[in-house]
């Protein structure tokens, strides 16, 4: 592994973030699940570039991500992808400020997906994602206004609850 691996810096950047100023217990439970899930996919994808695929770090990440496949099928979690598309159609301004990773992965009109737990924006590209991509999506998830919107009584939390009642 090169000593100056740019993806190690990305992981340090992610691990340096904090939710200390937030009461995550007050977050909407489904939105919190997908928030943490997205961070796990970011960690895993950057980790694949930073460490050998068979490293314990990547093996542990893969084990979590296998577990989460069943977890996302529980309760209202299954409604989250539909919620993102509903926002795109009914609340385009709110959709446009969602983290771009959520927009890419859950928008049915976008080819991006999680493949073998990796973030793959373009299925036809074989190039590694640039480090700048990771910095941008990490910053979006830790944006203060976005974090505030995750609470049950905040804008995104209320919209998700409304969506669940209607669907």
mmCIF file of C-alpha atoms in Angstrom:
data_model
loop_
_atom_site.group_PDB
_atom_site.id
_atom_site.type_symbol
_atom_site.label_atom_id
_atom_site.label_comp_id
_atom_site.label_asym_id
_atom_site.label_seq_id
_atom_site.Cartn_x
_atom_site.Cartn_y
_atom_site.Cartn_z
ATOM 1 C CA UNK A 1 0.000 0.000 0.000
ATOM 2 C CA UNK A 2 1.494 3.382 -0.930
ATOM 3 C CA UNK A 3 2.397 5.506 2.060
ATOM 4 C CA UNK A 4 0.619 8.584 0.659
ATOM 5 C CA UNK A 5 -2.660 6.892 -0.275
ATOM 6 C CA UNK A 6 -5.207 9.652 -0.922
ATOM 7 C CA UNK A 7 -8.064 7.397 0.211
ATOM 8 C CA UNK A 8 -6.558 7.038 3.679
ATOM 9 C CA UNK A 9 -6.892 10.810 3.918
ATOM 10 C CA UNK A 10 -10.541 10.500 2.865
ATOM 11 C CA UNK A 11 -11.141 7.950 5.632
ATOM 12 C CA UNK A 12 -9.405 10.202 8.168
ATOM 13 C CA UNK A 13 -11.674 13.023 6.994
ATOM 14 C CA UNK A 14 -14.765 10.857 7.495
ATOM 15 C CA UNK A 15 -13.633 9.590 10.896
ATOM 16 C CA UNK A 16 -12.861 13.147 12.006
ATOM 17 C CA UNK A 17 -16.521 14.155 11.639
ATOM 18 C CA UNK A 18 -18.682 14.239 14.753
ATOM 19 C CA UNK A 19 -22.340 14.117 15.690
ATOM 20 C CA UNK A 20 -21.525 15.470 19.146
ATOM 21 C CA UNK A 21 -23.783 18.496 18.685
ATOM 22 C CA UNK A 22 -26.749 16.370 17.592
ATOM 23 C CA UNK A 23 -29.159 14.242 19.608
ATOM 24 C CA UNK A 24 -29.271 11.249 17.275
ATOM 25 C CA UNK A 25 -31.943 9.692 19.524
ATOM 26 C CA UNK A 26 -34.303 12.382 18.218
ATOM 27 C CA UNK A 27 -33.601 11.611 14.560
ATOM 28 C CA UNK A 28 -36.307 9.891 12.562
ATOM 29 C CA UNK A 29 -35.356 6.217 12.965
ATOM 30 C CA UNK A 30 -35.572 5.381 9.247
ATOM 31 C CA UNK A 31 -33.674 8.472 8.152
ATOM 32 C CA UNK A 32 -31.027 7.713 10.777
ATOM 33 C CA UNK A 33 -30.714 4.136 9.490
ATOM 34 C CA UNK A 34 -30.114 5.372 5.940
ATOM 35 C CA UNK A 35 -27.757 8.113 7.172
ATOM 36 C CA UNK A 36 -25.550 5.571 8.967
ATOM 37 C CA UNK A 37 -25.966 3.128 6.095
ATOM 38 C CA UNK A 38 -24.681 5.737 3.632
ATOM 39 C CA UNK A 39 -21.682 6.416 5.857
ATOM 40 C CA UNK A 40 -20.962 2.671 5.900
ATOM 41 C CA UNK A 41 -21.057 2.542 2.088
ATOM 42 C CA UNK A 42 -18.756 5.570 1.914
ATOM 43 C CA UNK A 43 -16.390 3.925 4.403
ATOM 44 C CA UNK A 44 -16.462 0.604 2.558
ATOM 45 C CA UNK A 45 -15.935 2.101 -0.903
ATOM 46 C CA UNK A 46 -13.079 4.380 0.192
ATOM 47 C CA UNK A 47 -11.667 1.461 2.216
ATOM 48 C CA UNK A 48 -11.564 -0.765 -0.868
ATOM 49 C CA UNK A 49 -9.362 1.865 -2.517
ATOM 50 C CA UNK A 50 -7.240 2.464 0.585
ATOM 51 C CA UNK A 51 -6.757 -1.103 1.836
ATOM 52 C CA UNK A 52 -6.454 -4.544 0.332
ATOM 53 C CA UNK A 53 -9.870 -6.050 -0.386
ATOM 54 C CA UNK A 54 -9.103 -8.908 2.035
ATOM 55 C CA UNK A 55 -8.080 -6.611 4.888
ATOM 56 C CA UNK A 56 -9.946 -7.122 8.180
ATOM 57 C CA UNK A 57 -11.374 -3.596 7.872
ATOM 58 C CA UNK A 58 -13.005 -4.376 4.533
ATOM 59 C CA UNK A 59 -14.162 -7.814 5.650
ATOM 60 C CA UNK A 60 -15.868 -6.301 8.723
ATOM 61 C CA UNK A 61 -17.479 -3.600 6.568
ATOM 62 C CA UNK A 62 -18.780 -6.219 4.170
ATOM 63 C CA UNK A 63 -20.248 -8.218 7.043
ATOM 64 C CA UNK A 64 -22.167 -5.157 8.291
ATOM 65 C CA UNK A 65 -23.423 -4.431 4.797
ATOM 66 C CA UNK A 66 -24.643 -8.010 4.339
ATOM 67 C CA UNK A 67 -26.579 -7.675 7.615
ATOM 68 C CA UNK A 68 -28.120 -4.353 6.544
ATOM 69 C CA UNK A 69 -29.727 -5.932 3.473
ATOM 70 C CA UNK A 70 -32.201 -7.678 5.799
ATOM 71 C CA UNK A 71 -32.466 -4.651 8.079
ATOM 72 C CA UNK A 72 -33.590 -2.332 5.283
ATOM 73 C CA UNK A 73 -36.622 -4.584 4.740
ATOM 74 C CA UNK A 74 -37.967 -3.964 8.256
ATOM 75 C CA UNK A 75 -40.841 -1.596 9.052
ATOM 76 C CA UNK A 76 -40.934 1.738 7.279
ATOM 77 C CA UNK A 77 -37.324 1.392 6.084
ATOM 78 C CA UNK A 78 -38.617 -0.301 2.947
ATOM 79 C CA UNK A 79 -40.406 2.949 2.057
ATOM 80 C CA UNK A 80 -37.262 5.068 1.936
ATOM 81 C CA UNK A 81 -36.393 4.591 -1.777
ATOM 82 C CA UNK A 82 -39.988 5.450 -2.717
ATOM 83 C CA UNK A 83 -39.810 8.482 -0.425
ATOM 84 C CA UNK A 84 -36.769 9.832 -2.278
ATOM 85 C CA UNK A 85 -38.581 9.480 -5.611
ATOM 86 C CA UNK A 86 -41.734 11.020 -4.114
ATOM 87 C CA UNK A 87 -39.649 14.007 -3.012
ATOM 88 C CA UNK A 88 -38.252 14.342 -6.541
ATOM 89 C CA UNK A 89 -41.788 14.472 -7.953
ATOM 90 C CA UNK A 90 -43.625 16.401 -5.215
ATOM 91 C CA UNK A 91 -40.982 18.443 -3.395
ATOM 92 C CA UNK A 92 -38.202 19.105 -5.937
ATOM 93 C CA UNK A 93 -36.585 21.814 -3.787
ATOM 94 C CA UNK A 94 -36.283 19.414 -0.847
ATOM 95 C CA UNK A 95 -35.033 16.663 -3.185
ATOM 96 C CA UNK A 96 -32.378 18.993 -4.590
ATOM 97 C CA UNK A 97 -30.851 19.550 -1.135
ATOM 98 C CA UNK A 98 -30.735 15.877 -0.170
ATOM 99 C CA UNK A 99 -27.220 14.476 -0.071
ATOM 100 C CA UNK A 100 -26.249 13.676 -3.651
ATOM 101 C CA UNK A 101 -25.516 10.067 -2.692
ATOM 102 C CA UNK A 102 -29.187 9.588 -1.729
ATOM 103 C CA UNK A 103 -30.249 11.295 -4.935
ATOM 104 C CA UNK A 104 -28.014 9.024 -7.033
ATOM 105 C CA UNK A 105 -28.655 5.705 -5.316
ATOM 106 C CA UNK A 106 -32.392 5.909 -4.669
ATOM 107 C CA UNK A 107 -33.609 7.943 -7.675
ATOM 108 C CA UNK A 108 -35.056 5.371 -10.064
ATOM 109 C CA UNK A 109 -34.002 7.519 -13.017
ATOM 110 C CA UNK A 110 -30.308 7.486 -12.029
ATOM 111 C CA UNK A 111 -28.125 4.482 -12.980
ATOM 112 C CA UNK A 112 -26.054 4.749 -9.787
ATOM 113 C CA UNK A 113 -26.275 1.904 -7.305
ATOM 114 C CA UNK A 114 -24.493 -0.022 -4.620
ATOM 115 C CA UNK A 115 -22.694 -2.913 -6.314
ATOM 116 C CA UNK A 116 -21.063 -5.428 -4.029
ATOM 117 C CA UNK A 117 -21.613 -2.705 -1.421
ATOM 118 C CA UNK A 118 -19.462 -0.239 -3.378
ATOM 119 C CA UNK A 119 -20.809 3.116 -4.506
ATOM 120 C CA UNK A 120 -21.025 2.983 -8.294
ATOM 121 C CA UNK A 121 -22.283 6.220 -9.875
ATOM 122 C CA UNK A 122 -21.670 5.000 -13.443
ATOM 123 C CA UNK A 123 -21.990 1.243 -14.019
ATOM 124 C CA UNK A 124 -20.118 1.559 -17.341
ATOM 125 C CA UNK A 125 -17.036 3.164 -15.803
ATOM 126 C CA UNK A 126 -14.188 1.066 -14.450
ATOM 127 C CA UNK A 127 -12.289 4.052 -13.035
ATOM 128 C CA UNK A 128 -11.946 4.452 -9.269
ATOM 129 C CA UNK A 129 -13.958 7.281 -7.794
ATOM 130 C CA UNK A 130 -11.814 10.362 -7.253
ATOM 131 C CA UNK A 131 -11.015 11.312 -3.669
ATOM 132 C CA UNK A 132 -12.825 14.635 -4.190
ATOM 133 C CA UNK A 133 -16.072 12.718 -4.738
ATOM 134 C CA UNK A 134 -15.813 11.341 -1.198
ATOM 135 C CA UNK A 135 -15.029 14.701 0.394
ATOM 136 C CA UNK A 136 -18.086 16.231 -1.278
ATOM 137 C CA UNK A 137 -20.537 13.517 -0.206
ATOM 138 C CA UNK A 138 -19.141 13.369 3.328
ATOM 139 C CA UNK A 139 -19.606 17.118 3.696
ATOM 140 C CA UNK A 140 -23.208 16.837 2.486
ATOM 141 C CA UNK A 141 -24.065 14.271 5.151
ATOM 142 C CA UNK A 142 -22.513 16.413 7.893
ATOM 143 C CA UNK A 143 -24.039 19.681 6.715
ATOM 144 C CA UNK A 144 -25.679 21.293 9.741
ATOM 145 C CA UNK A 145 -28.961 22.054 7.952
ATOM 146 C CA UNK A 146 -29.225 18.487 6.656
ATOM 147 C CA UNK A 147 -28.575 17.036 10.115
ATOM 148 C CA UNK A 148 -31.210 19.332 11.625
ATOM 149 C CA UNK A 149 -33.739 18.084 9.043
ATOM 150 C CA UNK A 150 -33.388 14.459 10.229
ATOM 151 C CA UNK A 151 -35.213 14.974 13.520
ATOM 152 C CA UNK A 152 -38.746 13.560 13.787
ATOM 153 C CA UNK A 153 -40.196 17.069 14.124
ATOM 154 C CA UNK A 154 -37.984 18.657 11.436
ATOM 155 C CA UNK A 155 -38.648 19.157 7.736
ATOM 156 C CA UNK A 156 -37.374 15.862 6.305
ATOM 157 C CA UNK A 157 -38.592 13.875 9.305
ATOM 158 C CA UNK A 158 -42.114 15.305 8.945
ATOM 159 C CA UNK A 159 -42.148 14.749 5.167
ATOM 160 C CA UNK A 160 -41.106 11.120 5.652
ATOM 161 C CA UNK A 161 -43.841 10.592 8.261
ATOM 162 C CA UNK A 162 -46.407 12.162 5.907
ATOM 163 C CA UNK A 163 -45.198 9.965 3.064
ATOM 164 C CA UNK A 164 -45.503 6.828 5.221
ATOM 165 C CA UNK A 165 -49.081 7.715 6.187
ATOM 166 C CA UNK A 166 -50.055 8.161 2.531
ATOM 167 C CA UNK A 167 -48.330 5.073 1.179
#
